[in-house]
C-alpha positions as a printed Julia matrix, in Angstrom:
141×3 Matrix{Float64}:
   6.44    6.92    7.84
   9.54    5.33    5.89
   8.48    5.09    2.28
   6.13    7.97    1.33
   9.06    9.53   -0.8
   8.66    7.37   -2.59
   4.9     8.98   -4.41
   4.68    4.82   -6.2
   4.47    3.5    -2.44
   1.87    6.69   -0.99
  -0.48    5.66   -4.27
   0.07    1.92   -3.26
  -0.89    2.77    0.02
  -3.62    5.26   -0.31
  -5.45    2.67   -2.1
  -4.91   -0.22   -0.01
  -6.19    1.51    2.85
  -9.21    2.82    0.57
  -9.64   -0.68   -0.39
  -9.59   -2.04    3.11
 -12.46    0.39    4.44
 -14.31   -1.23    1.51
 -13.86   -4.48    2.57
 -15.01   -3.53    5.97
 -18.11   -1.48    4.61
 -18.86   -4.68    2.23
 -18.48   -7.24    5.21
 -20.39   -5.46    7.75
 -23.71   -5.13    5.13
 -23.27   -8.04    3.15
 -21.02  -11.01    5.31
 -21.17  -13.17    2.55
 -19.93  -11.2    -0.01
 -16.99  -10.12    2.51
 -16.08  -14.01    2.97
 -16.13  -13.93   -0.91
 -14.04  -10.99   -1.57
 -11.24  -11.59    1.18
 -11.25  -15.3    -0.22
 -10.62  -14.05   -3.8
  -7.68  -11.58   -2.07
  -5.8   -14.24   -0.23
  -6.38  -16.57   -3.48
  -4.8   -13.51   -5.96
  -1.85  -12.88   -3.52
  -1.44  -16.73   -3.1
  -0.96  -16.41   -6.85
   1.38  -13.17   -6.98
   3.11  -14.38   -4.32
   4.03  -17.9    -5.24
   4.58  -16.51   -9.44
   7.04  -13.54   -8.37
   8.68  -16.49   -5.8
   9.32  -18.57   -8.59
  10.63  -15.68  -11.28
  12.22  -13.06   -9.39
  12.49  -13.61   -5.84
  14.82  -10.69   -4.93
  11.64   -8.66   -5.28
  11.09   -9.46   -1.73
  14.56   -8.5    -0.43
  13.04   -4.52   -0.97
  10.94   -5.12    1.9
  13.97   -4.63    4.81
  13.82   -1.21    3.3
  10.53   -0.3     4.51
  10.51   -2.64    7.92
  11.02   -2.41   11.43
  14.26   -3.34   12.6
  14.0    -6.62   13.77
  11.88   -7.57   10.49
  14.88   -6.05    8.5
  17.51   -8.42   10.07
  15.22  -11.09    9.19
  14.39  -10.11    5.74
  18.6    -9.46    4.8
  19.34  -12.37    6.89
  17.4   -16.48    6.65
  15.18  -15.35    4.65
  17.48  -13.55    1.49
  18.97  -17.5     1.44
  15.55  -19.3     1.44
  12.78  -16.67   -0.23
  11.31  -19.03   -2.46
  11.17  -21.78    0.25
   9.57  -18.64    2.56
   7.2   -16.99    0.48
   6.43  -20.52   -1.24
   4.98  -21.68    2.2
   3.13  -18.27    2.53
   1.63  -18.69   -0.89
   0.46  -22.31    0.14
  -1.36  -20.85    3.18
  -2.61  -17.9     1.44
  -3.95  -20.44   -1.07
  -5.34  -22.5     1.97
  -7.18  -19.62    3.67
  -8.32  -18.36    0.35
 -10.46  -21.92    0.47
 -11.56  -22.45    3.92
 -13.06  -18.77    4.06
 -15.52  -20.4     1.53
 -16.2   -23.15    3.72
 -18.04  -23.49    7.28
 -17.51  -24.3    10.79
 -13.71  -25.28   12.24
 -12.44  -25.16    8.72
 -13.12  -21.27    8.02
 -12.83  -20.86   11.67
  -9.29  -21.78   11.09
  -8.62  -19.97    7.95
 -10.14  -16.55    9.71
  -7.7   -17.41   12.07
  -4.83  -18.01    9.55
  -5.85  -14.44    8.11
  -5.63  -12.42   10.79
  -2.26  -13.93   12.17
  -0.93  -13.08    8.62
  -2.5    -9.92    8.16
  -0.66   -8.72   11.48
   2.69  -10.94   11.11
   2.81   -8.31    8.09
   2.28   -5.21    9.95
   5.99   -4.55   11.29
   6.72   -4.09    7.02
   5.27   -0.53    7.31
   4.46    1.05    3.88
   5.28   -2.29    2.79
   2.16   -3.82    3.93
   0.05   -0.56    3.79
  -0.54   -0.82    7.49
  -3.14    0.7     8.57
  -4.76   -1.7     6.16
  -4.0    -4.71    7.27
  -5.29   -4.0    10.98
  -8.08   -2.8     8.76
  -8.51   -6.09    7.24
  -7.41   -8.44   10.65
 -10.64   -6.08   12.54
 -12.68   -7.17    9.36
 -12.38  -10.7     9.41
């Protein structure tokens, strides 16, 4: 896969995906410490996301690297001119899920919902988004 020569992306993704079979193990004995945990991950990458938006955006531009085509045109193209509007908005939701997963009924149904379509909008970034972890995660919730 595009990346592992890079040994700072295989240790990044080793424990991702070490992480993620965690978060399964966690959610399948104890559900409500897995709505717990996964809302305190969306809330800390809310938080990354929208701080490294805000103070050095081209951060994100590293991404096309690691992506499948189509995401690479993407990544180089709209969104190198609008990052902080794009990952802004991202943060915003990830903020927003991070909140209704602590909630009940239509609310967290819709922020389970908001998880898994961002956990596998991010798959086609590879390495990137330490996929398989974030089917890992999508199965979870």
């Amino acid at each position: 896969m595009k990346g592992f020569e890079n040994h700072s992306y295989l240790l990044a993704y080793t424990i991702s995906n070490i992480v993620a079979l965690l978060f399964l193990l966690i959610s399948a004995r104890w559900p409500k410490a897995g709505r717990l945990i996964f809302s305190l991950l969306f809330a800390w990458a809310g938080w990354i996301n929208w701080r490294t938006a805000l103070n050095t955006p081209e951060y994100y531009l590293y991404y096309s690297d690691l992506a499948i085509p189509l995401y690479r045109q993407i990544i180089q193209g709209w969104f190198s001119r609008h990052i902080t509007l794009a990952v802004g908005t991202i943060a915003s939701c990830q903020l927003l899920i991070a909140g209704g997963l602590l909630l009940k009924g239509r609310i967290y149904k819709i922020a389970v919902i908001g998880a898994v379509g961002f956990l596998l909008a991010i798959m086609p970034l590879g390495v990137g988004s330490g996929f398989p972890c974030t089917l890992i995660l999508a199965v979870t919730l």
